[in-house]
Amino acid sequence: MAIKVLYAEEFVLHDPYPHEHIENPERLETVLAVLKEFSGRLDISRPSSPPDLGVFAKAHEQGYVEWLLDKMRRASSVEFIDPDTYISPGTMKAVEALSSSIVEALESIEEASIVILGRPPGHHAGLKGPAMGAPTLGFCVFNTAATLAKLLSGRGRVAVLDFDLHHGNGSQEILWNSSRVYHIDIHQDPSTIYPGTGYPSQIGAYRNMANIVVPPWSGDDIYEEALGEALGIVSGIDPDYLVVSAGFDAYRDEPLTAMNVGSKFYWLLGSALNRAEAKLAIVLEGGYGLGLQNAWKAFISGLLGKEDPIRDTYEISRPQTWEKFRENMEKLREHLGLGKT
Ligand SMILES: [Zn+2]
């Protein structure tokens, strides 16, 4: 299937300058530079659909949407709405472009796999702000992936697959009561990192959530196993639509990470999506350093059915780390009623 990459110049107007912040416009320059190497294989276009900020009320409470839009309209300089998360005078334009991308994705997803290269990221934004008791919005304002999932659920069964290093607590909170949307999330043990949620016991109102918890300093072997588990769950759901929250911050050389994951995981994941039967929408979440070069490049290569161009060394996890991972998976099976393996 054709791949349509949606990118608008407005996405770089969400800008922390003069403050230093790892969630900054250069992130998109990095991912676009990688895509240039695939020119001819990818259609990169500006979303042509008109903005519709009303789409965000499909995921968030109306009061939150209005509060945030009001703050964005009034922003004359960079303002931190919590210790992690800023809005800037250009944020309004960026979220308008995100809404255009969502509308266009809904129009195009039957004919093409969609990749939204947008900012700010979204998976920590919950129903009405920080989700599930998290201390902050974690750089996010509106939840693009959950908005897409909610809108697509009117057409069929939807699965959201989130492989960002951090738990997609916003998506989980928003989709908790959605019987037609499943949320499968691979993330670092929440007792060791923000946002502090995403335990195997958190399974949603309809057993529609699966939290695959990887211990800190997991290597390629554990991440490959986690991916197999996640894809097994997705194939059991047999979704009509697959929304992917694509974060590259678990990559081993990333600034926030405590993982030993190399390019193979991202290549395998892209390859699996290349073969997926579900209609596909991929949304950029985190990734702040080399993950946006190497992991992203491996992911896109897999998505295009090509070999892994990075071929990082394959890191094996320690036995104690494996033990913790297996315990987490046993707990998940117990809570989901899947039985032992
Ligand atoms: Zn993250």
mmCIF file of C-alpha atoms and ligand atoms in Angstrom:
data_model
loop_
_atom_site.group_PDB
_atom_site.id
_atom_site.type_symbol
_atom_site.label_atom_id
_atom_site.label_comp_id
_atom_site.label_asym_id
_atom_site.label_seq_id
_atom_site.Cartn_x
_atom_site.Cartn_y
_atom_site.Cartn_z
ATOM 1 C CA MET A 1 0.000 0.000 0.000
ATOM 2 C CA ALA A 2 1.167 3.533 -0.729
ATOM 3 C CA ILE A 3 2.586 5.501 2.191
ATOM 4 C CA LYS A 4 1.485 9.096 2.616
ATOM 5 C CA VAL A 5 3.606 11.200 4.972
ATOM 6 C CA LEU A 6 1.844 14.311 6.261
ATOM 7 C CA TYR A 7 4.076 17.186 7.252
ATOM 8 C CA ALA A 8 3.242 20.901 7.633
ATOM 9 C CA GLU A 9 5.773 23.689 8.195
ATOM 10 C CA GLU A 10 3.574 24.898 11.052
ATOM 11 C CA PHE A 11 4.714 21.908 13.117
ATOM 12 C CA VAL A 12 8.007 23.709 13.803
ATOM 13 C CA LEU A 13 6.249 26.838 15.102
ATOM 14 C CA HIS A 14 5.718 25.094 18.443
ATOM 15 C CA ASP A 15 9.077 26.318 19.692
ATOM 16 C CA PRO A 16 10.590 26.624 23.196
ATOM 17 C CA TYR A 17 13.100 29.357 22.208
ATOM 18 C CA PRO A 18 14.678 31.083 24.180
ATOM 19 C CA HIS A 19 14.286 28.170 26.599
ATOM 20 C CA GLU A 20 16.236 24.952 26.153
ATOM 21 C CA HIS A 21 13.947 21.943 25.750
ATOM 22 C CA ILE A 22 14.496 18.491 24.258
ATOM 23 C CA GLU A 23 11.081 18.593 22.558
ATOM 24 C CA ASN A 24 12.019 21.176 19.940
ATOM 25 C CA PRO A 25 11.612 21.888 16.197
ATOM 26 C CA GLU A 26 15.000 20.352 15.309
ATOM 27 C CA ARG A 27 13.453 16.939 15.973
ATOM 28 C CA LEU A 28 11.433 17.264 12.787
ATOM 29 C CA GLU A 29 14.432 18.468 10.776
ATOM 30 C CA THR A 30 16.158 15.253 11.831
ATOM 31 C CA VAL A 31 13.337 12.916 10.788
ATOM 32 C CA LEU A 32 12.828 14.770 7.499
ATOM 33 C CA ALA A 33 16.542 14.572 6.672
ATOM 34 C CA VAL A 34 16.330 10.788 7.073
ATOM 35 C CA LEU A 35 13.267 10.615 4.818
ATOM 36 C CA LYS A 36 15.127 12.453 2.034
ATOM 37 C CA GLU A 37 17.242 9.323 1.691
ATOM 38 C CA PHE A 38 14.065 7.449 0.737
ATOM 39 C CA SER A 39 12.878 9.985 -1.817
ATOM 40 C CA GLY A 40 10.876 8.399 -4.557
ATOM 41 C CA ARG A 41 9.556 5.717 -2.198
ATOM 42 C CA LEU A 42 7.497 8.059 -0.016
ATOM 43 C CA ASP A 43 4.937 10.724 -0.781
ATOM 44 C CA ILE A 44 5.594 13.615 1.639
ATOM 45 C CA SER A 45 2.820 16.172 1.427
ATOM 46 C CA ARG A 46 1.293 19.025 3.320
ATOM 47 C CA PRO A 47 -2.152 18.183 4.711
ATOM 48 C CA SER A 48 -4.592 19.934 2.379
ATOM 49 C CA SER A 49 -7.696 19.448 4.515
ATOM 50 C CA PRO A 50 -8.855 22.560 6.390
ATOM 51 C CA PRO A 51 -8.156 22.635 10.129
ATOM 52 C CA ASP A 52 -10.917 21.376 12.430
ATOM 53 C CA LEU A 53 -9.992 21.944 16.070
ATOM 54 C CA GLY A 54 -13.296 20.305 17.024
ATOM 55 C CA VAL A 55 -11.726 16.882 16.399
ATOM 56 C CA PHE A 56 -9.830 17.072 19.689
ATOM 57 C CA ALA A 57 -13.117 17.080 21.616
ATOM 58 C CA LYS A 58 -13.570 13.479 20.376
ATOM 59 C CA ALA A 59 -10.761 12.510 22.752
ATOM 60 C CA HIS A 60 -10.655 15.268 25.383
ATOM 61 C CA GLU A 61 -13.279 16.941 27.537
ATOM 62 C CA GLN A 62 -14.610 20.086 25.907
ATOM 63 C CA GLY A 63 -13.543 22.226 28.872
ATOM 64 C CA TYR A 64 -9.915 21.115 28.514
ATOM 65 C CA VAL A 65 -9.912 21.799 24.769
ATOM 66 C CA GLU A 66 -11.321 25.288 25.322
ATOM 67 C CA TRP A 67 -8.956 26.085 28.205
ATOM 68 C CA LEU A 68 -5.943 25.055 26.142
ATOM 69 C CA LEU A 69 -7.022 26.811 22.940
ATOM 70 C CA ASP A 70 -7.646 29.976 24.928
ATOM 71 C CA LYS A 71 -4.142 29.772 26.415
ATOM 72 C CA MET A 72 -2.672 29.220 22.931
ATOM 73 C CA ARG A 73 -4.535 32.171 21.457
ATOM 74 C CA ARG A 74 -3.244 34.452 24.211
ATOM 75 C CA ALA A 75 0.366 33.191 24.190
ATOM 76 C CA SER A 76 2.643 36.102 23.343
ATOM 77 C CA SER A 77 5.771 34.350 24.603
ATOM 78 C CA VAL A 78 6.732 30.834 25.678
ATOM 79 C CA GLU A 79 4.702 29.761 28.674
ATOM 80 C CA PHE A 80 5.117 26.580 30.735
ATOM 81 C CA ILE A 81 1.706 25.131 31.554
ATOM 82 C CA ASP A 82 3.437 22.641 33.885
ATOM 83 C CA PRO A 83 7.100 21.947 34.759
ATOM 84 C CA ASP A 84 7.575 19.798 31.590
ATOM 85 C CA THR A 85 5.239 21.270 29.009
ATOM 86 C CA TYR A 86 5.331 24.576 27.155
ATOM 87 C CA ILE A 87 3.158 26.389 24.690
ATOM 88 C CA SER A 88 4.512 29.129 22.439
ATOM 89 C CA PRO A 89 3.015 31.793 20.179
ATOM 90 C CA GLY A 90 3.194 29.278 17.274
ATOM 91 C CA THR A 91 1.603 26.343 19.101
ATOM 92 C CA MET A 92 -1.880 27.276 17.872
ATOM 93 C CA LYS A 93 -0.729 26.988 14.237
ATOM 94 C CA ALA A 94 0.929 23.655 14.987
ATOM 95 C CA VAL A 95 -2.208 22.141 16.544
ATOM 96 C CA GLU A 96 -4.332 23.502 13.680
ATOM 97 C CA ALA A 97 -2.017 21.635 11.307
ATOM 98 C CA LEU A 98 -2.338 18.538 13.490
ATOM 99 C CA SER A 99 -6.114 18.767 13.189
ATOM 100 C CA SER A 100 -5.794 19.094 9.379
ATOM 101 C CA SER A 101 -3.608 15.994 9.397
ATOM 102 C CA ILE A 102 -6.181 14.054 11.403
ATOM 103 C CA VAL A 103 -8.959 15.036 8.982
ATOM 104 C CA GLU A 104 -6.800 14.124 6.007
ATOM 105 C CA ALA A 105 -5.762 10.824 7.572
ATOM 106 C CA LEU A 106 -9.424 9.917 7.993
ATOM 107 C CA GLU A 107 -10.021 10.732 4.323
ATOM 108 C CA SER A 108 -6.966 8.907 2.993
ATOM 109 C CA ILE A 109 -6.497 5.904 5.272
ATOM 110 C CA GLU A 110 -8.547 3.549 3.104
ATOM 111 C CA GLU A 111 -6.146 4.108 0.178
ATOM 112 C CA ALA A 112 -2.799 4.735 1.865
ATOM 113 C CA SER A 113 -0.869 4.109 5.057
ATOM 114 C CA ILE A 114 -0.583 7.443 6.844
ATOM 115 C CA VAL A 115 2.423 8.817 8.737
ATOM 116 C CA ILE A 116 1.816 12.077 10.641
ATOM 117 C CA LEU A 117 5.111 13.863 11.314
ATOM 118 C CA GLY A 118 3.621 16.348 13.718
ATOM 119 C CA ARG A 119 4.431 18.163 16.933
ATOM 120 C CA PRO A 120 3.752 18.560 19.789
ATOM 121 C CA PRO A 121 3.506 14.855 20.684
ATOM 122 C CA GLY A 122 0.272 13.608 22.236
ATOM 123 C CA HIS A 123 0.175 10.246 24.010
ATOM 124 C CA HIS A 124 0.496 11.659 27.559
ATOM 125 C CA ALA A 125 -2.431 14.080 27.107
ATOM 126 C CA GLY A 126 -5.476 12.651 28.894
ATOM 127 C CA LEU A 127 -9.188 13.425 29.061
ATOM 128 C CA LYS A 128 -8.696 16.760 30.776
ATOM 129 C CA GLY A 129 -4.961 17.194 31.248
ATOM 130 C CA PRO A 130 -2.273 15.027 32.872
ATOM 131 C CA ALA A 131 -3.587 11.450 32.724
ATOM 132 C CA MET A 132 -4.087 8.770 35.356
ATOM 133 C CA GLY A 133 -2.515 10.847 38.115
ATOM 134 C CA ALA A 134 0.634 11.832 36.193
ATOM 135 C CA PRO A 135 2.401 14.936 37.499
ATOM 136 C CA THR A 136 2.527 16.692 34.106
ATOM 137 C CA LEU A 137 1.455 16.512 30.466
ATOM 138 C CA GLY A 138 4.955 15.291 29.515
ATOM 139 C CA PHE A 139 5.438 17.717 26.553
ATOM 140 C CA CYS A 140 1.975 16.823 25.112
ATOM 141 C CA VAL A 141 -1.128 18.980 24.622
ATOM 142 C CA PHE A 142 -3.674 17.204 22.398
ATOM 143 C CA ASN A 143 -3.665 13.445 21.850
ATOM 144 C CA THR A 144 -3.475 12.851 18.100
ATOM 145 C CA ALA A 145 -3.353 9.043 18.284
ATOM 146 C CA ALA A 146 -6.326 8.756 20.667
ATOM 147 C CA THR A 147 -8.305 11.277 18.599
ATOM 148 C CA LEU A 148 -7.694 9.212 15.470
ATOM 149 C CA ALA A 149 -8.586 5.997 17.305
ATOM 150 C CA LYS A 150 -11.846 7.464 18.602
ATOM 151 C CA LEU A 151 -12.815 8.743 15.154
ATOM 152 C CA LEU A 152 -11.871 5.486 13.404
ATOM 153 C CA SER A 153 -13.830 3.427 15.938
ATOM 154 C CA GLY A 154 -16.983 4.652 14.189
ATOM 155 C CA ARG A 155 -15.869 2.612 11.167
ATOM 156 C CA GLY A 156 -14.610 -0.589 12.752
ATOM 157 C CA ARG A 157 -12.346 -2.227 15.291
ATOM 158 C CA VAL A 158 -9.262 -0.201 16.187
ATOM 159 C CA ALA A 159 -6.017 -1.132 17.908
ATOM 160 C CA VAL A 160 -3.511 1.434 19.143
ATOM 161 C CA LEU A 161 0.063 0.161 19.369
ATOM 162 C CA ASP A 162 2.377 2.416 21.395
ATOM 163 C CA PHE A 163 6.103 1.656 21.490
ATOM 164 C CA ASP A 164 7.393 4.941 22.933
ATOM 165 C CA LEU A 165 9.718 4.385 25.928
ATOM 166 C CA HIS A 166 7.082 5.887 28.224
ATOM 167 C CA HIS A 167 3.595 4.601 28.950
ATOM 168 C CA GLY A 168 0.903 6.214 26.780
ATOM 169 C CA ASN A 169 -1.112 7.151 29.854
ATOM 170 C CA GLY A 170 -3.172 9.778 28.022
ATOM 171 C CA SER A 171 -4.284 7.299 25.378
ATOM 172 C CA GLN A 172 -5.019 4.729 28.050
ATOM 173 C CA GLU A 173 -7.182 7.139 30.049
ATOM 174 C CA ILE A 174 -9.066 8.341 26.954
ATOM 175 C CA LEU A 175 -9.640 4.854 25.530
ATOM 176 C CA TRP A 176 -10.294 3.062 28.846
ATOM 177 C CA ASN A 177 -14.058 2.824 28.281
ATOM 178 C CA SER A 178 -13.997 2.321 24.503
ATOM 179 C CA SER A 179 -15.204 -1.189 23.790
ATOM 180 C CA ARG A 180 -14.147 -0.971 20.130
ATOM 181 C CA VAL A 181 -10.630 0.346 20.745
ATOM 182 C CA TYR A 182 -7.730 -1.706 22.078
ATOM 183 C CA HIS A 183 -4.551 -0.212 23.457
ATOM 184 C CA ILE A 184 -1.316 -2.203 23.482
ATOM 185 C CA ASP A 185 1.624 -0.404 25.005
ATOM 186 C CA ILE A 186 5.274 -1.485 25.330
ATOM 187 C CA HIS A 187 7.075 0.714 27.853
ATOM 188 C CA GLN A 188 9.647 0.925 30.619
ATOM 189 C CA ASP A 189 8.607 -0.301 34.078
ATOM 190 C CA PRO A 190 6.440 2.559 35.408
ATOM 191 C CA SER A 191 7.867 2.206 38.917
ATOM 192 C CA THR A 192 11.140 3.519 37.450
ATOM 193 C CA ILE A 193 10.052 6.360 35.158
ATOM 194 C CA TYR A 194 7.434 8.977 34.234
ATOM 195 C CA PRO A 195 4.387 8.806 34.064
ATOM 196 C CA GLY A 196 4.181 6.090 36.760
ATOM 197 C CA THR A 197 1.334 4.119 35.172
ATOM 198 C CA GLY A 198 0.982 1.236 32.736
ATOM 199 C CA TYR A 199 1.014 -1.822 34.986
ATOM 200 C CA PRO A 200 -0.204 -5.233 33.762
ATOM 201 C CA SER A 201 -3.188 -4.936 36.137
ATOM 202 C CA GLN A 202 -4.496 -1.904 34.213
ATOM 203 C CA ILE A 203 -6.596 -3.636 31.567
ATOM 204 C CA GLY A 204 -9.349 -1.145 30.729
ATOM 205 C CA ALA A 205 -13.097 -1.479 31.194
ATOM 206 C CA TYR A 206 -13.364 -4.194 28.509
ATOM 207 C CA ARG A 207 -10.024 -5.968 28.872
ATOM 208 C CA ASN A 208 -9.127 -3.700 25.993
ATOM 209 C CA MET A 209 -5.694 -2.680 27.316
ATOM 210 C CA ALA A 210 -2.424 -4.586 27.436
ATOM 211 C CA ASN A 211 0.561 -3.085 29.230
ATOM 212 C CA ILE A 212 3.772 -4.835 28.241
ATOM 213 C CA VAL A 213 6.296 -3.757 30.846
ATOM 214 C CA VAL A 214 10.015 -3.924 30.062
ATOM 215 C CA PRO A 215 12.536 -3.527 32.909
ATOM 216 C CA PRO A 216 15.244 -0.858 32.683
ATOM 217 C CA TRP A 217 18.352 -1.974 30.761
ATOM 218 C CA SER A 218 16.483 -4.477 28.636
ATOM 219 C CA GLY A 219 18.399 -5.383 25.496
ATOM 220 C CA ASP A 220 17.414 -6.324 21.965
ATOM 221 C CA ASP A 221 16.380 -9.845 22.966
ATOM 222 C CA ILE A 222 13.746 -8.691 25.483
ATOM 223 C CA TYR A 223 12.479 -5.976 23.168
ATOM 224 C CA GLU A 224 12.139 -8.516 20.363
ATOM 225 C CA GLU A 225 10.161 -10.783 22.682
ATOM 226 C CA ALA A 226 7.984 -7.857 23.803
ATOM 227 C CA LEU A 227 7.281 -7.030 20.174
ATOM 228 C CA GLY A 228 6.261 -10.627 19.474
ATOM 229 C CA GLU A 229 3.861 -10.491 22.434
ATOM 230 C CA ALA A 230 2.411 -7.161 21.295
ATOM 231 C CA LEU A 231 1.952 -8.315 17.700
ATOM 232 C CA GLY A 232 0.359 -11.559 18.928
ATOM 233 C CA ILE A 233 -2.203 -9.545 20.873
ATOM 234 C CA VAL A 234 -2.840 -7.272 17.872
ATOM 235 C CA SER A 235 -3.365 -10.237 15.570
ATOM 236 C CA GLY A 236 -5.800 -11.769 18.092
ATOM 237 C CA ILE A 237 -7.796 -8.537 17.943
ATOM 238 C CA ASP A 238 -7.665 -8.536 14.121
ATOM 239 C CA PRO A 239 -8.301 -4.785 13.924
ATOM 240 C CA ASP A 240 -9.640 -2.981 10.876
ATOM 241 C CA TYR A 241 -7.439 0.005 11.763
ATOM 242 C CA LEU A 242 -4.098 0.157 13.505
ATOM 243 C CA VAL A 243 -2.991 3.478 14.991
ATOM 244 C CA VAL A 244 0.683 3.478 15.973
ATOM 245 C CA SER A 245 2.131 5.821 18.589
ATOM 246 C CA ALA A 246 5.679 5.835 17.304
ATOM 247 C CA GLY A 247 8.248 6.981 19.846
ATOM 248 C CA PHE A 248 11.967 6.425 19.351
ATOM 249 C CA ASP A 249 13.189 7.279 22.857
ATOM 250 C CA ALA A 250 13.867 3.678 23.919
ATOM 251 C CA TYR A 251 16.772 3.608 21.452
ATOM 252 C CA ARG A 252 20.034 2.944 23.271
ATOM 253 C CA ASP A 253 21.704 6.282 22.558
ATOM 254 C CA GLU A 254 18.722 8.468 23.439
ATOM 255 C CA PRO A 255 19.067 11.109 26.216
ATOM 256 C CA LEU A 256 16.141 9.916 28.386
ATOM 257 C CA THR A 257 16.587 6.196 28.051
ATOM 258 C CA ALA A 258 17.772 3.386 30.278
ATOM 259 C CA MET A 259 17.514 0.711 27.573
ATOM 260 C CA ASN A 260 19.921 -1.237 25.389
ATOM 261 C CA VAL A 261 17.669 -1.394 22.329
ATOM 262 C CA GLY A 262 19.272 -1.175 18.906
ATOM 263 C CA SER A 263 17.970 -0.839 15.372
ATOM 264 C CA LYS A 264 16.632 -4.386 14.940
ATOM 265 C CA PHE A 265 13.546 -3.858 17.100
ATOM 266 C CA TYR A 266 12.533 -0.814 15.070
ATOM 267 C CA TRP A 267 13.218 -2.563 11.776
ATOM 268 C CA LEU A 268 11.212 -5.627 12.831
ATOM 269 C CA LEU A 269 8.365 -3.377 13.908
ATOM 270 C CA GLY A 270 8.368 -1.446 10.622
ATOM 271 C CA SER A 271 8.498 -4.732 8.709
ATOM 272 C CA ALA A 272 5.526 -6.091 10.673
ATOM 273 C CA LEU A 273 3.554 -2.942 9.847
ATOM 274 C CA ASN A 274 4.520 -3.358 6.185
ATOM 275 C CA ARG A 275 2.772 -6.749 6.280
ATOM 276 C CA ALA A 276 -0.175 -5.659 8.460
ATOM 277 C CA GLU A 277 -3.631 -6.254 7.051
ATOM 278 C CA ALA A 278 -5.166 -3.397 9.051
ATOM 279 C CA LYS A 279 -5.330 0.115 7.634
ATOM 280 C CA LEU A 280 -2.474 2.063 9.170
ATOM 281 C CA ALA A 281 -1.959 5.499 10.760
ATOM 282 C CA ILE A 282 1.427 6.187 12.372
ATOM 283 C CA VAL A 283 1.840 9.215 14.647
ATOM 284 C CA LEU A 284 5.210 10.559 15.832
ATOM 285 C CA GLU A 285 5.518 10.681 19.635
ATOM 286 C CA GLY A 286 8.884 10.882 21.467
ATOM 287 C CA GLY A 287 12.505 10.550 20.399
ATOM 288 C CA TYR A 288 15.022 13.272 21.154
ATOM 289 C CA GLY A 289 18.410 12.209 19.911
ATOM 290 C CA LEU A 290 19.961 9.440 17.826
ATOM 291 C CA GLY A 291 16.693 7.490 17.948
ATOM 292 C CA LEU A 292 15.294 9.971 15.441
ATOM 293 C CA GLN A 293 18.140 9.112 13.095
ATOM 294 C CA ASN A 294 18.978 5.432 13.512
ATOM 295 C CA ALA A 295 15.818 3.910 15.002
ATOM 296 C CA TRP A 296 13.621 6.014 12.718
ATOM 297 C CA LYS A 297 15.659 5.026 9.661
ATOM 298 C CA ALA A 298 15.457 1.333 10.572
ATOM 299 C CA PHE A 299 11.709 1.661 11.194
ATOM 300 C CA ILE A 300 11.019 3.361 7.851
ATOM 301 C CA SER A 301 13.207 0.824 6.041
ATOM 302 C CA GLY A 302 11.126 -1.977 7.517
ATOM 303 C CA LEU A 303 7.920 -0.168 6.658
ATOM 304 C CA LEU A 304 9.101 0.047 3.045
ATOM 305 C CA GLY A 305 10.042 -3.648 2.966
ATOM 306 C CA LYS A 306 13.778 -2.926 2.856
ATOM 307 C CA GLU A 307 16.678 -4.305 4.895
ATOM 308 C CA ASP A 308 17.866 -2.734 8.161
ATOM 309 C CA PRO A 309 20.492 -0.168 7.059
ATOM 310 C CA ILE A 310 21.773 0.441 10.606
ATOM 311 C CA ARG A 311 22.449 -3.090 11.858
ATOM 312 C CA ASP A 312 23.414 -2.158 15.403
ATOM 313 C CA THR A 313 25.125 -4.791 17.519
ATOM 314 C CA TYR A 314 22.578 -7.087 19.184
ATOM 315 C CA GLU A 315 22.583 -6.622 22.955
ATOM 316 C CA ILE A 316 21.652 -9.536 25.206
ATOM 317 C CA SER A 317 19.867 -8.762 28.492
ATOM 318 C CA ARG A 318 21.043 -9.963 31.885
ATOM 319 C CA PRO A 319 19.248 -13.029 33.350
ATOM 320 C CA GLN A 320 17.795 -10.917 36.194
ATOM 321 C CA THR A 321 16.289 -8.526 33.654
ATOM 322 C CA TRP A 322 14.754 -11.438 31.743
ATOM 323 C CA GLU A 323 13.324 -12.774 34.986
ATOM 324 C CA LYS A 324 11.600 -9.471 35.714
ATOM 325 C CA PHE A 325 10.252 -9.267 32.174
ATOM 326 C CA ARG A 326 8.820 -12.811 32.374
ATOM 327 C CA GLU A 327 7.162 -11.982 35.705
ATOM 328 C CA ASN A 328 5.553 -8.938 34.097
ATOM 329 C CA MET A 329 4.274 -11.032 31.188
ATOM 330 C CA GLU A 330 2.858 -13.684 33.530
ATOM 331 C CA LYS A 331 0.993 -10.943 35.407
ATOM 332 C CA LEU A 332 -0.342 -9.569 32.152
ATOM 333 C CA ARG A 333 -1.598 -12.997 31.053
ATOM 334 C CA GLU A 334 -3.228 -13.515 34.437
ATOM 335 C CA HIS A 335 -5.039 -10.153 34.299
ATOM 336 C CA LEU A 336 -6.146 -10.637 30.710
ATOM 337 C CA GLY A 337 -7.155 -14.242 31.360
ATOM 338 C CA LEU A 338 -4.837 -15.543 28.639
ATOM 339 C CA GLY A 339 -3.454 -18.530 30.553
ATOM 340 C CA LYS A 340 0.201 -19.449 30.994
ATOM 341 C CA THR A 341 2.667 -20.176 28.230
HETATM 342 ZN ZN ZN B 1 8.542 8.996 25.455
#
